[in-house]
mmCIF file of C-alpha atoms in Angstrom:
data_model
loop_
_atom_site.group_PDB
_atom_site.id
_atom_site.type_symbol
_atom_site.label_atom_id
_atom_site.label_comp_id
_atom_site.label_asym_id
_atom_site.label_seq_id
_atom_site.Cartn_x
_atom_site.Cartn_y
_atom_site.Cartn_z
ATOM 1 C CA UNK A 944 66.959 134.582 87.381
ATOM 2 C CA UNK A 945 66.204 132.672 84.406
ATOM 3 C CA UNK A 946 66.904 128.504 84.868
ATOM 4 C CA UNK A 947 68.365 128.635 81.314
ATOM 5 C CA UNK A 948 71.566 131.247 82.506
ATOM 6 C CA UNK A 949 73.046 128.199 84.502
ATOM 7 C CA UNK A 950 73.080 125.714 82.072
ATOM 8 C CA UNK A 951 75.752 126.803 79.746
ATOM 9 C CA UNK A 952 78.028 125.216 82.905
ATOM 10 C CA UNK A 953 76.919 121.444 82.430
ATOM 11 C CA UNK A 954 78.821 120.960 79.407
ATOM 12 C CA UNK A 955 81.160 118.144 79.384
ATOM 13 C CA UNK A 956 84.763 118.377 81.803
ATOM 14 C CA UNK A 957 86.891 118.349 78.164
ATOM 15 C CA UNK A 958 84.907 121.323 76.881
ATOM 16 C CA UNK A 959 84.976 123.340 79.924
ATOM 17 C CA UNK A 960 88.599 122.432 80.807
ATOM 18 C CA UNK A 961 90.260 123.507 77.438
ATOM 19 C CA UNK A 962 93.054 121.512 75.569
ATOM 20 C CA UNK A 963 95.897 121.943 78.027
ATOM 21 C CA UNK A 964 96.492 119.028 79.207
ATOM 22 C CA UNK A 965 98.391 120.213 82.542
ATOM 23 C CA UNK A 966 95.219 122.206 83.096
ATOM 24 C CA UNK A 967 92.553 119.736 82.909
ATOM 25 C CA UNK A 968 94.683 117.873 85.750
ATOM 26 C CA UNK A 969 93.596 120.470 87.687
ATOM 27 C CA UNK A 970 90.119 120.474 90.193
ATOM 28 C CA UNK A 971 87.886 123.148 87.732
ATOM 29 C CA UNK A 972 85.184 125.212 89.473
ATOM 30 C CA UNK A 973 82.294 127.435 88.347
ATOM 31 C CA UNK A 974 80.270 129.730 90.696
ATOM 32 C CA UNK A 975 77.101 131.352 89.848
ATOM 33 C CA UNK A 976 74.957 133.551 92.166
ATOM 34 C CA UNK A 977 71.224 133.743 93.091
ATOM 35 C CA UNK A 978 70.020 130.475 92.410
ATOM 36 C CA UNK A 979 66.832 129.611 93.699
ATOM 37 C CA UNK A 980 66.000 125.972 94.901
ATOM 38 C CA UNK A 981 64.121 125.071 92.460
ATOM 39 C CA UNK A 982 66.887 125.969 89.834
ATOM 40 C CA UNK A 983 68.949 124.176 92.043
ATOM 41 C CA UNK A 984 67.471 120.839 92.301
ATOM 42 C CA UNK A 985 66.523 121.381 88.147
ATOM 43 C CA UNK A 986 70.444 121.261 87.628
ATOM 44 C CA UNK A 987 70.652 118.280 89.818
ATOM 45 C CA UNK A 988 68.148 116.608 87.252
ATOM 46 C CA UNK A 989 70.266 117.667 84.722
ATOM 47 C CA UNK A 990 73.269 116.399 85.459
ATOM 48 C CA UNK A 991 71.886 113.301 87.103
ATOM 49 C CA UNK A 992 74.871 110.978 87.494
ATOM 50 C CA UNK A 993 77.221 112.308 85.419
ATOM 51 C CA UNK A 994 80.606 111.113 86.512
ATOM 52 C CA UNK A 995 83.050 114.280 87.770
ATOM 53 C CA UNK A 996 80.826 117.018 88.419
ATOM 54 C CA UNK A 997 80.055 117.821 91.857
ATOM 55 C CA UNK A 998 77.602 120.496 93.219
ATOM 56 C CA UNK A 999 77.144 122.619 96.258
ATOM 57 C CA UNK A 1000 74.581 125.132 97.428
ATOM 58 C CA UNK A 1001 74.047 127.291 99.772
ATOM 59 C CA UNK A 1002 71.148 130.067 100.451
ATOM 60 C CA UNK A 1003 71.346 131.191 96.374
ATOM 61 C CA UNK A 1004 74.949 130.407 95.688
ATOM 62 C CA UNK A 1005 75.660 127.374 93.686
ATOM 63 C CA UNK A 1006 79.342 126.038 93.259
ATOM 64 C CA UNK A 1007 80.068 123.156 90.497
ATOM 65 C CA UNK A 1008 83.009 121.212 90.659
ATOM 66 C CA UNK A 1009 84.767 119.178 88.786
ATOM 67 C CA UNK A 1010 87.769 117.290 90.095
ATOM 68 C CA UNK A 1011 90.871 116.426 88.564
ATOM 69 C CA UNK A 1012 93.372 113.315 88.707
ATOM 70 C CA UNK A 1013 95.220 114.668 91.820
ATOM 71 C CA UNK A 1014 92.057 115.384 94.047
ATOM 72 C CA UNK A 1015 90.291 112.043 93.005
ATOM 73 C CA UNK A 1016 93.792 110.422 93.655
ATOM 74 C CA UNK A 1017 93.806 111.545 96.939
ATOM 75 C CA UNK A 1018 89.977 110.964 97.622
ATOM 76 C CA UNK A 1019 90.179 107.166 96.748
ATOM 77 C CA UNK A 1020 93.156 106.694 98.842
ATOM 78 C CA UNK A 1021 91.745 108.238 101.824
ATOM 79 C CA UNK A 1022 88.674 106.058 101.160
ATOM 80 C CA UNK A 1023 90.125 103.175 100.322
ATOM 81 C CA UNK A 1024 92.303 103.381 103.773
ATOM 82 C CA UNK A 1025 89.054 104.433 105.926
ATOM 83 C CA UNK A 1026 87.239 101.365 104.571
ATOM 84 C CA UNK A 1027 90.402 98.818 104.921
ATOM 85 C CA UNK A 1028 90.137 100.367 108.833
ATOM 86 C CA UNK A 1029 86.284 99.707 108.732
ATOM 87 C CA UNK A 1030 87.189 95.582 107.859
ATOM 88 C CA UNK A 1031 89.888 95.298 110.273
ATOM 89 C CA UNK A 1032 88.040 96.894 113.110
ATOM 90 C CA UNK A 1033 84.884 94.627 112.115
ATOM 91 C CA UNK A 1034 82.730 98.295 111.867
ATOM 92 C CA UNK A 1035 79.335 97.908 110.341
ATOM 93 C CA UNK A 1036 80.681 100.682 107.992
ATOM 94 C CA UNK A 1037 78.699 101.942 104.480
ATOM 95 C CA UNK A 1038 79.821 104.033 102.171
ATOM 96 C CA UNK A 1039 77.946 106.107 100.174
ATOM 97 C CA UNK A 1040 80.441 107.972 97.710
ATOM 98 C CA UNK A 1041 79.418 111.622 96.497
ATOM 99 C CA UNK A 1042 75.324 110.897 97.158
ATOM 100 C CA UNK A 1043 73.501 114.142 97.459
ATOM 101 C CA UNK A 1044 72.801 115.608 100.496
ATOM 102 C CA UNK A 1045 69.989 118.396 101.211
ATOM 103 C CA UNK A 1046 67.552 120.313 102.814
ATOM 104 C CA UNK A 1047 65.208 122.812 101.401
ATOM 105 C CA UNK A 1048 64.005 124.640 105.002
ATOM 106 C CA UNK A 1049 68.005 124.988 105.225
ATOM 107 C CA UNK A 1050 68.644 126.408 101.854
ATOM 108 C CA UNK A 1051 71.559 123.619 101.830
ATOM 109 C CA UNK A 1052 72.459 121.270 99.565
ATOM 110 C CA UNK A 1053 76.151 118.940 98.863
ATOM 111 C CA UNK A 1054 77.610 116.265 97.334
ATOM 112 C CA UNK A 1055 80.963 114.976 99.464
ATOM 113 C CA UNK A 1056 83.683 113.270 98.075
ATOM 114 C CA UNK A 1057 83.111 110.122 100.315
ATOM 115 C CA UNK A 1058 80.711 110.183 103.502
ATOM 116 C CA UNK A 1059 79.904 106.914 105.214
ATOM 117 C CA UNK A 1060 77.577 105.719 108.389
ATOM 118 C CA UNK A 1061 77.585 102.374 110.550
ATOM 119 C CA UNK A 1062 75.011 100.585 109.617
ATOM 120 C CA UNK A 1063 73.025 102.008 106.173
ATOM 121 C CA UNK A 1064 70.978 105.460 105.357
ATOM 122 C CA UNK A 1065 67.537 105.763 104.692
ATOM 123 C CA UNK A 1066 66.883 106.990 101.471
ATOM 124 C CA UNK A 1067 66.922 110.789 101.848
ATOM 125 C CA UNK A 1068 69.047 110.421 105.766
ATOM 126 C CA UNK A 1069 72.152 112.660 106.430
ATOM 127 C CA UNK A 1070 75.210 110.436 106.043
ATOM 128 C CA UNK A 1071 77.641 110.123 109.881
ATOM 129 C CA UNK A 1072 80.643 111.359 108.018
ATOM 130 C CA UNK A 1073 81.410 113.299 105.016
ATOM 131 C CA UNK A 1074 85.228 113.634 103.871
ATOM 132 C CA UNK A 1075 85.919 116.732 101.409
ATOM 133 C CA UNK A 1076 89.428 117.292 99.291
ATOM 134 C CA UNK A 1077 90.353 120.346 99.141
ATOM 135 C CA UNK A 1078 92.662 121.182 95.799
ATOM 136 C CA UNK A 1079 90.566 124.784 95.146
ATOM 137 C CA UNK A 1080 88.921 126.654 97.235
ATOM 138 C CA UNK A 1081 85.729 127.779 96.750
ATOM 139 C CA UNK A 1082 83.052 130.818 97.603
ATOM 140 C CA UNK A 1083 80.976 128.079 99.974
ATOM 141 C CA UNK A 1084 82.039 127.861 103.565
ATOM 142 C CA UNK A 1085 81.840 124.144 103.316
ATOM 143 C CA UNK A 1086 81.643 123.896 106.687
ATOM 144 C CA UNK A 1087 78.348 126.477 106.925
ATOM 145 C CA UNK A 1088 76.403 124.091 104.507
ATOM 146 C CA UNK A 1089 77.029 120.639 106.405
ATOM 147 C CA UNK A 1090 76.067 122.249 109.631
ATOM 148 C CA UNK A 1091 72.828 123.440 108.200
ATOM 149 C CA UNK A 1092 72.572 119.985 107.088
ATOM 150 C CA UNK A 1093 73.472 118.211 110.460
ATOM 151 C CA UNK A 1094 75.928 116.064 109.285
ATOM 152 C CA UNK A 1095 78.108 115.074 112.830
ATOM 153 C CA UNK A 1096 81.459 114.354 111.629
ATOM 154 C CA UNK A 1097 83.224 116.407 108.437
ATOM 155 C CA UNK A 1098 86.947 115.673 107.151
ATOM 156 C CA UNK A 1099 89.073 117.806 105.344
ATOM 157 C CA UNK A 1100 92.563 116.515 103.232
ATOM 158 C CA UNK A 1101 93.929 120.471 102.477
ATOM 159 C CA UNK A 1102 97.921 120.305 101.524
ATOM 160 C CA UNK A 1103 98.740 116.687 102.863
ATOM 161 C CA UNK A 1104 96.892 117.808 106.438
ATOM 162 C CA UNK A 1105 94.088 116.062 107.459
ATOM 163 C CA UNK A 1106 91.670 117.544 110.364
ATOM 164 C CA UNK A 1107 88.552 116.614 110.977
ATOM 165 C CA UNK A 1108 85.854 118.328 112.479
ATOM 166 C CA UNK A 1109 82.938 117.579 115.194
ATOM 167 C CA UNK A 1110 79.480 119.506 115.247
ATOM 168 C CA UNK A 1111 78.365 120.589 118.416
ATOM 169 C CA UNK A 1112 76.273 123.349 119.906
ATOM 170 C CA UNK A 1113 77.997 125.854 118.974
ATOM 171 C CA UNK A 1114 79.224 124.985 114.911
ATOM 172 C CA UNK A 1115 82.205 122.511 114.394
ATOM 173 C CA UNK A 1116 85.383 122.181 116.448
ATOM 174 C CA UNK A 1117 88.733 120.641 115.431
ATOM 175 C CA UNK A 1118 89.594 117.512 117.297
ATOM 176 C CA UNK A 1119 92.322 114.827 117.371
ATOM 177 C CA UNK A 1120 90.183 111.984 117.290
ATOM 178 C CA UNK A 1121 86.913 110.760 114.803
ATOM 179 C CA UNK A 1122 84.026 110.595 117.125
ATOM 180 C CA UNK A 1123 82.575 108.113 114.355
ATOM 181 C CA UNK A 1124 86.190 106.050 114.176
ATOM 182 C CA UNK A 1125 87.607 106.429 117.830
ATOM 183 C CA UNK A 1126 90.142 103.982 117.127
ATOM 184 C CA UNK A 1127 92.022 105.253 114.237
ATOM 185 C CA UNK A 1128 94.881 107.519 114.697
ATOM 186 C CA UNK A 1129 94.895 110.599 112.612
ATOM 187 C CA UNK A 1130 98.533 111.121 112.616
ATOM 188 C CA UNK A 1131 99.431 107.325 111.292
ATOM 189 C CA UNK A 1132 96.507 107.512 108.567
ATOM 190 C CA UNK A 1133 97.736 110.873 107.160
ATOM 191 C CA UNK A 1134 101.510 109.023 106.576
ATOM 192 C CA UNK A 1135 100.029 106.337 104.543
ATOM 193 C CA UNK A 1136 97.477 108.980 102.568
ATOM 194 C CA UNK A 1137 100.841 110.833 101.681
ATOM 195 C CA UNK A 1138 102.554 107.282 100.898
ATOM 196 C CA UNK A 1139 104.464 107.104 97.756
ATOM 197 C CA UNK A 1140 103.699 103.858 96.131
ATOM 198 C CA UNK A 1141 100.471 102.524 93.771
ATOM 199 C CA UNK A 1142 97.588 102.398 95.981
ATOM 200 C CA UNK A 1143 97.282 98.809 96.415
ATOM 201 C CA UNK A 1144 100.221 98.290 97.710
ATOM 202 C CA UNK A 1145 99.527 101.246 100.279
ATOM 203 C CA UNK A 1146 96.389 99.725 101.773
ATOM 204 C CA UNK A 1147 98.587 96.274 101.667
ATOM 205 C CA UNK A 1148 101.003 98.102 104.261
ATOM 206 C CA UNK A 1149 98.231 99.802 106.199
ATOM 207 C CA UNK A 1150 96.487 96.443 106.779
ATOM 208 C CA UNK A 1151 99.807 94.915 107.861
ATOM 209 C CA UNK A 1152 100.394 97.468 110.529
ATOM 210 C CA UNK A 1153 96.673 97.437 111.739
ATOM 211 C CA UNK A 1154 96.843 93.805 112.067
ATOM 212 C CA UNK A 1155 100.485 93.827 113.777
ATOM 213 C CA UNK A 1156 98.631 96.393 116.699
ATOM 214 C CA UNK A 1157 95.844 94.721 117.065
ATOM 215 C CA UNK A 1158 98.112 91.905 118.206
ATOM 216 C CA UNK A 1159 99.886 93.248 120.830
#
């Protein structure tokens, strides 16, 4: 396959998306098949950091997203919330926003919405906890590539749910709890991602009710 076919994808969100404006809202993805790495990582180059365009690959299948007002609503929120925990709980947590993750030998590559560690990533490291929203699904088992890419902890926001999901032995398994955020309750942080309100005011309340727990 021929680097060039790909390319006709990187053009910018407002040409892709069409004049509608009710449709650009909307999360917009492109697949194309047989990719080789190295056509891969030349896309990567191209794009470089160009804002709203997010790209995942897996063993010659290469997805390219980009994300409307709803899903990066939703992302910041999350984030914002996760991070607010992070200060209240005094956790040495860093986030590292949609940085590329991948692995050649594992024919893997990502870009998260959010992931985070305690403490910082090496240049090149696997980040502790990556957190996808899910507007549109896509061909990639999401869950396929971060396992071939190690990554311990992955979070999914699908339809106001939140689960999260623990790597182990055997592939990932649901769980109740963040291994990387034992602390935080899953049920009370999903209320305040589906909070109506601007999001200030949101992580205002969330802070309030953290700090009112903490002391008890």
């Amino acid at each position: 396959m021929a680097a060039a076919a790909p390319f006709p994808l990187l053009a910018p969100p407002a040409e892709r998306a069409g004049t509608d404006t009710a449709e650009g809202s909307e999360d917009q993805l492109f697949v194309v098949h047989d990719v080789s790495w190295e056509e891969y990582e030349t896309i990567l180059a191209a794009l470089g950091d160009r804002a709203g365009v997010r790209v995942t690959y897996c063993e010659g299948v290469l997805e390219l997203m980009s994300p409307g007002g709803p899903h990066e609503g939703r992302k910041k929120i999350l984030a914002r919330l996760v991070e607010a925990y992070a200060e209240e709980a005094e956790l040495p947590l860093s986030g590292y926003g949609s940085m590329t993750v991948r692995r050649r030998l594992a024919k893997r590559g990502v870009e998260p919405d959010e992931c985070y560690v305690l403490g910082t990533v090496e240049d090149g490291g696997i980040p502790e906890l990556a957190i996808e929203i899910i507007e549109k699904s896509g061909t990639i088992d999401k869950l396929s590539v971060y396992a071939g890419l190690g990554v311990p902890e992955v979070w999914f926001l699908k339809k106001g749910k939140l689960s999260i999901h623990l790597l182990g032995p055997d592939g990932y398994a649901e769980a109740g709890r963040s291994r990387l955020l034992p602390g935080l309750e899953l049920a009370e942080l999903t209320q305040f991602v589906q909070r109506e309100g601007d999001q200030t005011s949101v992580v205002r309340a969330w802070r309030a009710t953290l700090r009112k727990r903490s002391a008890r």
